[in-house]
C-alpha atoms as a printed R data frame, in Angstrom:
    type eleno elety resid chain resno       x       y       z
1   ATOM     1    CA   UNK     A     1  19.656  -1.919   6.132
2   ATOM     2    CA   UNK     A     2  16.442  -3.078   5.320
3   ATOM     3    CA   UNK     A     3  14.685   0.163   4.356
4   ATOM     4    CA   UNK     A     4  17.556   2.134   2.651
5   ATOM     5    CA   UNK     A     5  16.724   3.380  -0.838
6   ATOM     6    CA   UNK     A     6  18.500   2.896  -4.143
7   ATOM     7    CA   UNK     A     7  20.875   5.819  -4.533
8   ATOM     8    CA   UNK     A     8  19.147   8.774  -6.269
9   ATOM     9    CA   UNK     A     9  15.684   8.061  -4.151
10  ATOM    10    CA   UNK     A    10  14.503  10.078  -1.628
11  ATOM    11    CA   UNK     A    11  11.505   9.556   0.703
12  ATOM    12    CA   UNK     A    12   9.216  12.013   1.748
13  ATOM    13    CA   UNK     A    13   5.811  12.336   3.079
14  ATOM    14    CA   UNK     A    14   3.000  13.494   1.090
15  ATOM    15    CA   UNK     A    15   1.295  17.109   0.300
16  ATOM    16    CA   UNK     A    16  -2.629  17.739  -0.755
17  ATOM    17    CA   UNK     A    17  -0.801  18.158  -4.570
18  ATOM    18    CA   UNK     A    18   0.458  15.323  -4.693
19  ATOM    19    CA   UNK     A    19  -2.832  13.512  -4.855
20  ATOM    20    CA   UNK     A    20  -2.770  14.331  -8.830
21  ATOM    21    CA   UNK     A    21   1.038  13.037  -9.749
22  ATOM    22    CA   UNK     A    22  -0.438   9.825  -8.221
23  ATOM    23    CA   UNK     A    23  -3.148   9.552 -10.067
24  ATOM    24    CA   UNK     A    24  -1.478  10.016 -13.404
25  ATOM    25    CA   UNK     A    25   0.774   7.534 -13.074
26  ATOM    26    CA   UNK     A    26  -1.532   4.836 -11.632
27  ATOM    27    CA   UNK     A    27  -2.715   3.431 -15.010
28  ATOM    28    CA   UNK     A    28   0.580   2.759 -16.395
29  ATOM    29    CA   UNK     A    29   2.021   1.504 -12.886
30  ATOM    30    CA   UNK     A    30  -0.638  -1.402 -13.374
31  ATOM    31    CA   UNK     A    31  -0.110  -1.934 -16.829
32  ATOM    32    CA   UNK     A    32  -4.206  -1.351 -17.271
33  ATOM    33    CA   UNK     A    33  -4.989  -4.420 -15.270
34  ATOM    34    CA   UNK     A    34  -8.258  -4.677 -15.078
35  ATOM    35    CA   UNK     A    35  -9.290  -2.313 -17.458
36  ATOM    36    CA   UNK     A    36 -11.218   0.771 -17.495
37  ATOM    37    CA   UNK     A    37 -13.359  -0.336 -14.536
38  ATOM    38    CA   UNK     A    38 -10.058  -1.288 -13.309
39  ATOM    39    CA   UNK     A    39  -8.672   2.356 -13.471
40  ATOM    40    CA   UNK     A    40 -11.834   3.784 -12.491
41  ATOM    41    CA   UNK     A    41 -11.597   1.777  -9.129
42  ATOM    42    CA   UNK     A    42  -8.456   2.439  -8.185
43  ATOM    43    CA   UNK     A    43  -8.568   6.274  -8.865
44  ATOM    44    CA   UNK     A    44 -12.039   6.648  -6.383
45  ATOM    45    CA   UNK     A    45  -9.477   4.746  -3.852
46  ATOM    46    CA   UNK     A    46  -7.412   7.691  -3.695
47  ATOM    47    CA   UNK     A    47  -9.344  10.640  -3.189
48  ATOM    48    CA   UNK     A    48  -7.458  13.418  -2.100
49  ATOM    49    CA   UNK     A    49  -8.340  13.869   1.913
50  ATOM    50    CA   UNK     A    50  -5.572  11.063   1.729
51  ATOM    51    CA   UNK     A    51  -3.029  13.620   0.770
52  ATOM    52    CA   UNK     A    52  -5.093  16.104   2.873
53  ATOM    53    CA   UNK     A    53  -5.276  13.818   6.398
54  ATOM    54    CA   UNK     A    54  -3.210  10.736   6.396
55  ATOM    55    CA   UNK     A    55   0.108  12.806   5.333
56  ATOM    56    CA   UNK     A    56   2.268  11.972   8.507
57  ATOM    57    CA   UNK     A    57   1.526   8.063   8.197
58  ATOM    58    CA   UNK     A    58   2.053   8.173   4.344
59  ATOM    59    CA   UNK     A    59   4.758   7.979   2.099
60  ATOM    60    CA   UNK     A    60   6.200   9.282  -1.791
61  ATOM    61    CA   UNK     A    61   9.878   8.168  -2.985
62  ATOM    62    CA   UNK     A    62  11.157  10.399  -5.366
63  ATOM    63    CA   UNK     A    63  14.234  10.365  -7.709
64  ATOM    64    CA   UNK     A    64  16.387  13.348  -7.380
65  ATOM    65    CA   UNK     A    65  15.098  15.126 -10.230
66  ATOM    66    CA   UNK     A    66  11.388  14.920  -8.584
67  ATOM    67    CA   UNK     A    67  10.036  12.580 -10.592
68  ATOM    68    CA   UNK     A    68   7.743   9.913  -8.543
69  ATOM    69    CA   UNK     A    69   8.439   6.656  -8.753
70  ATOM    70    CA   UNK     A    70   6.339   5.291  -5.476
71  ATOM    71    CA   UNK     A    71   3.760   5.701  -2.513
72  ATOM    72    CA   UNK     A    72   2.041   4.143  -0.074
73  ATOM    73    CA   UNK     A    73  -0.729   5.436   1.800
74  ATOM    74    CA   UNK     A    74  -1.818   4.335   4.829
75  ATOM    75    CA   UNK     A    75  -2.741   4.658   8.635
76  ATOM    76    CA   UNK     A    76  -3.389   4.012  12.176
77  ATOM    77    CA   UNK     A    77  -7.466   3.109  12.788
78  ATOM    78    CA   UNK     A    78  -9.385   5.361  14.435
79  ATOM    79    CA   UNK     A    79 -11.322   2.633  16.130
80  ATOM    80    CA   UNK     A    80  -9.060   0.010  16.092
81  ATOM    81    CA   UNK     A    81  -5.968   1.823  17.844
82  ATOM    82    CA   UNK     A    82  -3.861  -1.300  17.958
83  ATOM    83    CA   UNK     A    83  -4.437  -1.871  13.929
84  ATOM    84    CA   UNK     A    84  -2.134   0.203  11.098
85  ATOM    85    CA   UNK     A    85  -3.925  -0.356   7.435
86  ATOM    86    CA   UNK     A    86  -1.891   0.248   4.220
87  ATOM    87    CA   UNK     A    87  -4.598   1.348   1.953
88  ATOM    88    CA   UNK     A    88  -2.899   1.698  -1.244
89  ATOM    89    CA   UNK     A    89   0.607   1.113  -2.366
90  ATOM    90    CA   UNK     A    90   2.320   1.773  -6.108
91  ATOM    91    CA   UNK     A    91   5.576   1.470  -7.723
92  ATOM    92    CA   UNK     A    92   6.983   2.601 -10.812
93  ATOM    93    CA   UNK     A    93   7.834  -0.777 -12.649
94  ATOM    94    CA   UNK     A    94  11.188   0.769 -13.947
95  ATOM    95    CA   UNK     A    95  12.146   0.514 -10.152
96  ATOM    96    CA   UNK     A    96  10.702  -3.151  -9.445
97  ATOM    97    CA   UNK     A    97  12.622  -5.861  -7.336
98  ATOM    98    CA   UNK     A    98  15.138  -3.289  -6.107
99  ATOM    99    CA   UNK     A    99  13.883  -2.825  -2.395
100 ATOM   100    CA   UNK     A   100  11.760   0.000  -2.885
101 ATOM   101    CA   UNK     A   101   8.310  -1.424  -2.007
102 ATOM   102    CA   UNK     A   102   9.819  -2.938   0.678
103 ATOM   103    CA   UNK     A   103  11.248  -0.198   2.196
104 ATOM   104    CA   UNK     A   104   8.327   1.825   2.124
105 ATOM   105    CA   UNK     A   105   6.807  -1.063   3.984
106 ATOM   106    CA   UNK     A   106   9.401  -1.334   6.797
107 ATOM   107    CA   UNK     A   107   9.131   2.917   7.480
108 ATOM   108    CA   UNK     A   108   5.380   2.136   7.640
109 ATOM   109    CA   UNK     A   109   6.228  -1.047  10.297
110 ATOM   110    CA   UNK     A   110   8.212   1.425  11.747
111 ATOM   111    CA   UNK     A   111   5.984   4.209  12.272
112 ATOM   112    CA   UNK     A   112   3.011   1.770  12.816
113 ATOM   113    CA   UNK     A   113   5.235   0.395  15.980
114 ATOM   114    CA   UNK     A   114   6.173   3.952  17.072
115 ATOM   115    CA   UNK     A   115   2.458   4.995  17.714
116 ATOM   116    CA   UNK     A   116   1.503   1.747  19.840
117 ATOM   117    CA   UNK     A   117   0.179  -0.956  16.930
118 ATOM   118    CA   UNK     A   118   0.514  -5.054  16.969
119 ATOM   119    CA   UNK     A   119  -0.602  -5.155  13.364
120 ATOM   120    CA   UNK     A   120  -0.695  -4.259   9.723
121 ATOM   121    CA   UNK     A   121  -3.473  -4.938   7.606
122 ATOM   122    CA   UNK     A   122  -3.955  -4.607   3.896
123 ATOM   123    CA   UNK     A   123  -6.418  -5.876   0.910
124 ATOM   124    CA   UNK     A   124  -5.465  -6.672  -2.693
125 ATOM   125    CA   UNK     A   125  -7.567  -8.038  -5.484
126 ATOM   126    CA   UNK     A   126  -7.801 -11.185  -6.574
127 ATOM   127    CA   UNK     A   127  -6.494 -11.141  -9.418
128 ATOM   128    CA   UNK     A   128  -3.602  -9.225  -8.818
129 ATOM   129    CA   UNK     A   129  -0.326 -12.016  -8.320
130 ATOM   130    CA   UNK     A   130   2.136  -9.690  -8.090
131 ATOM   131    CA   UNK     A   131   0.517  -7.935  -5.012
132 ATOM   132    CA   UNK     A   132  -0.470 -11.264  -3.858
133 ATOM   133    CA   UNK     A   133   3.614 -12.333  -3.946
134 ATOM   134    CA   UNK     A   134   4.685  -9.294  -2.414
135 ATOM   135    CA   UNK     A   135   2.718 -10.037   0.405
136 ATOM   136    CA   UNK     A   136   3.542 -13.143   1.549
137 ATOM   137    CA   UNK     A   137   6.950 -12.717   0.798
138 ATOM   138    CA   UNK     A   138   7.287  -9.997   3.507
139 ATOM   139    CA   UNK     A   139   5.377 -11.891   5.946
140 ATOM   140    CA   UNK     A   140   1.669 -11.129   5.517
141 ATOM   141    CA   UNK     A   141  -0.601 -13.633   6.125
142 ATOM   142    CA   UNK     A   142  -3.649 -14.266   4.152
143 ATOM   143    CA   UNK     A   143  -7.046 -13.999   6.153
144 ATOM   144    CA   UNK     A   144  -9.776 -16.461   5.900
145 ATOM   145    CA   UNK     A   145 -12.907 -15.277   3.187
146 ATOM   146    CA   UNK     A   146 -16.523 -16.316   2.723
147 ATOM   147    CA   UNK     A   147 -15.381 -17.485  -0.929
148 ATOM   148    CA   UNK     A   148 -12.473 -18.835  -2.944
149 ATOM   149    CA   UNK     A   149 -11.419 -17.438  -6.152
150 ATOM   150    CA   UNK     A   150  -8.694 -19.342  -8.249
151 ATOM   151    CA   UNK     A   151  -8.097 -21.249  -4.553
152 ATOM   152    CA   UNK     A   152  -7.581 -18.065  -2.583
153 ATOM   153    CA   UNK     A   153 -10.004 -17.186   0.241
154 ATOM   154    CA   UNK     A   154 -11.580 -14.008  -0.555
155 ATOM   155    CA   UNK     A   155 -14.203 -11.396   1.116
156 ATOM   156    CA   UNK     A   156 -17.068 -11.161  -1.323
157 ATOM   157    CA   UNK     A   157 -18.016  -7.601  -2.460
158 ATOM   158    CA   UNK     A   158 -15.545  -6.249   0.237
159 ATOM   159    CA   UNK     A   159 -15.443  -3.120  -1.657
160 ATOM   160    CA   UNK     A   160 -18.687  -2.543  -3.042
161 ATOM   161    CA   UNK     A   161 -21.013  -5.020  -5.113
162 ATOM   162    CA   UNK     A   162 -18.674  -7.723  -7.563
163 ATOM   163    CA   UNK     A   163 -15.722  -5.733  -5.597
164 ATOM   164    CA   UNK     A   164 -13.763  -8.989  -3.864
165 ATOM   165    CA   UNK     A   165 -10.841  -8.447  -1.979
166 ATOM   166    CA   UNK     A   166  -7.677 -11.075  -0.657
167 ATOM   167    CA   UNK     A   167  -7.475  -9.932   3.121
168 ATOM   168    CA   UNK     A   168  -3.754  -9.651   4.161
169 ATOM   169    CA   UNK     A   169  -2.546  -9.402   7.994
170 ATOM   170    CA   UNK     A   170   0.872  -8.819   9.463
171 ATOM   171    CA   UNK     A   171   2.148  -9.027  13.368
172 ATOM   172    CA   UNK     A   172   4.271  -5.980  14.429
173 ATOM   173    CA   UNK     A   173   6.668  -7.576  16.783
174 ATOM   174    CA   UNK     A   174   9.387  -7.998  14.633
175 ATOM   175    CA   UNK     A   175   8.831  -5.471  11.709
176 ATOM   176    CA   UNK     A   176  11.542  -6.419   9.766
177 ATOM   177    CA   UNK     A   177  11.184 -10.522   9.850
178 ATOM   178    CA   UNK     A   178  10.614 -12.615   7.132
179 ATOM   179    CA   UNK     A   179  12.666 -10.217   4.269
């Protein structure tokens, strides 16, 4: 099945505490891409009302000894009903191209179809190919921008000012095409 686990990982949904094992891992998850205004970015992403609010829709695989080796958060909008958004996904390298990005995806598909949504939506940075490969290998499509950077159409200062982001969408009515 699409979403199993590697044996010795074990899925589970976030608690408030969990907010810090996430952040102390993030840094050498992305290898210090971007630098320090790289890590500074993606820890104000994850403030903790993520791991305070967004608990049921969000995700943390474990190995068996506890030790984290992924997450995704994300969500159904508020004011988009029909719309789920991943907002930030990370997985231990050491567990890379063995299905378990993926399967965090498809229980988010999953959920995201349970509670009425057509579609996934999800941003990356420009820079970042391995996100960008990820992607559209499961099926995302990339959204038009109001620029191109290095021939990808991107949303200019989408997260703040200089903060340019690769808009991904996905249709829900087959969650687990395209794999």
């Amino acid at each position: 099945m699409v979403d199993e686990l590697p044996d010795g990982l074990v899925p589970r949904h976030p608690m408030p505490d969990d907010q810090r094992r996430v952040l102390a891992v993030m840094d050498a998850w992305w290898a210090g891409f971007q630098g320090d205004a790289g890590s500074l970015q993606r820890s104000l992403l994850l403030p903790r009302l993520f791991f305070q609010h967004f608990t049921d829709s969000s995700f943390l695989v474990e190995r068996d000894d506890g030790a984290l080796v992924a997450f995704l958060v994300g969500f159904v909008s508020q004011s988009q009903p029909e719309v789920a958004y991943i907002h930030f996904v990370g997985v231990d390298p050491s567990v890379r191209r063995r299905g378990v990005g993926v399967s965090l995806y498809h229980r988010f598909f999953r959920l995201a179809t349970a509670r009425g949504c057509r579609r996934v939506r999800c941003v990356t940075s420009p820079g970042n190919a391995a996100s960008l490969a990820f992607h559209t290998g499961i099926g995302f499509q990339v959204e038009p921008g109001d620029a191109m950077i290095e021939g990808l159409p991107v949303h200019r200062d989408y997260d703040g000012p200089g903060l340019h982001r690769v808009a991904f969408t996905r249709t829900l009515t087959d969650p687990t095409s395209r794999l």
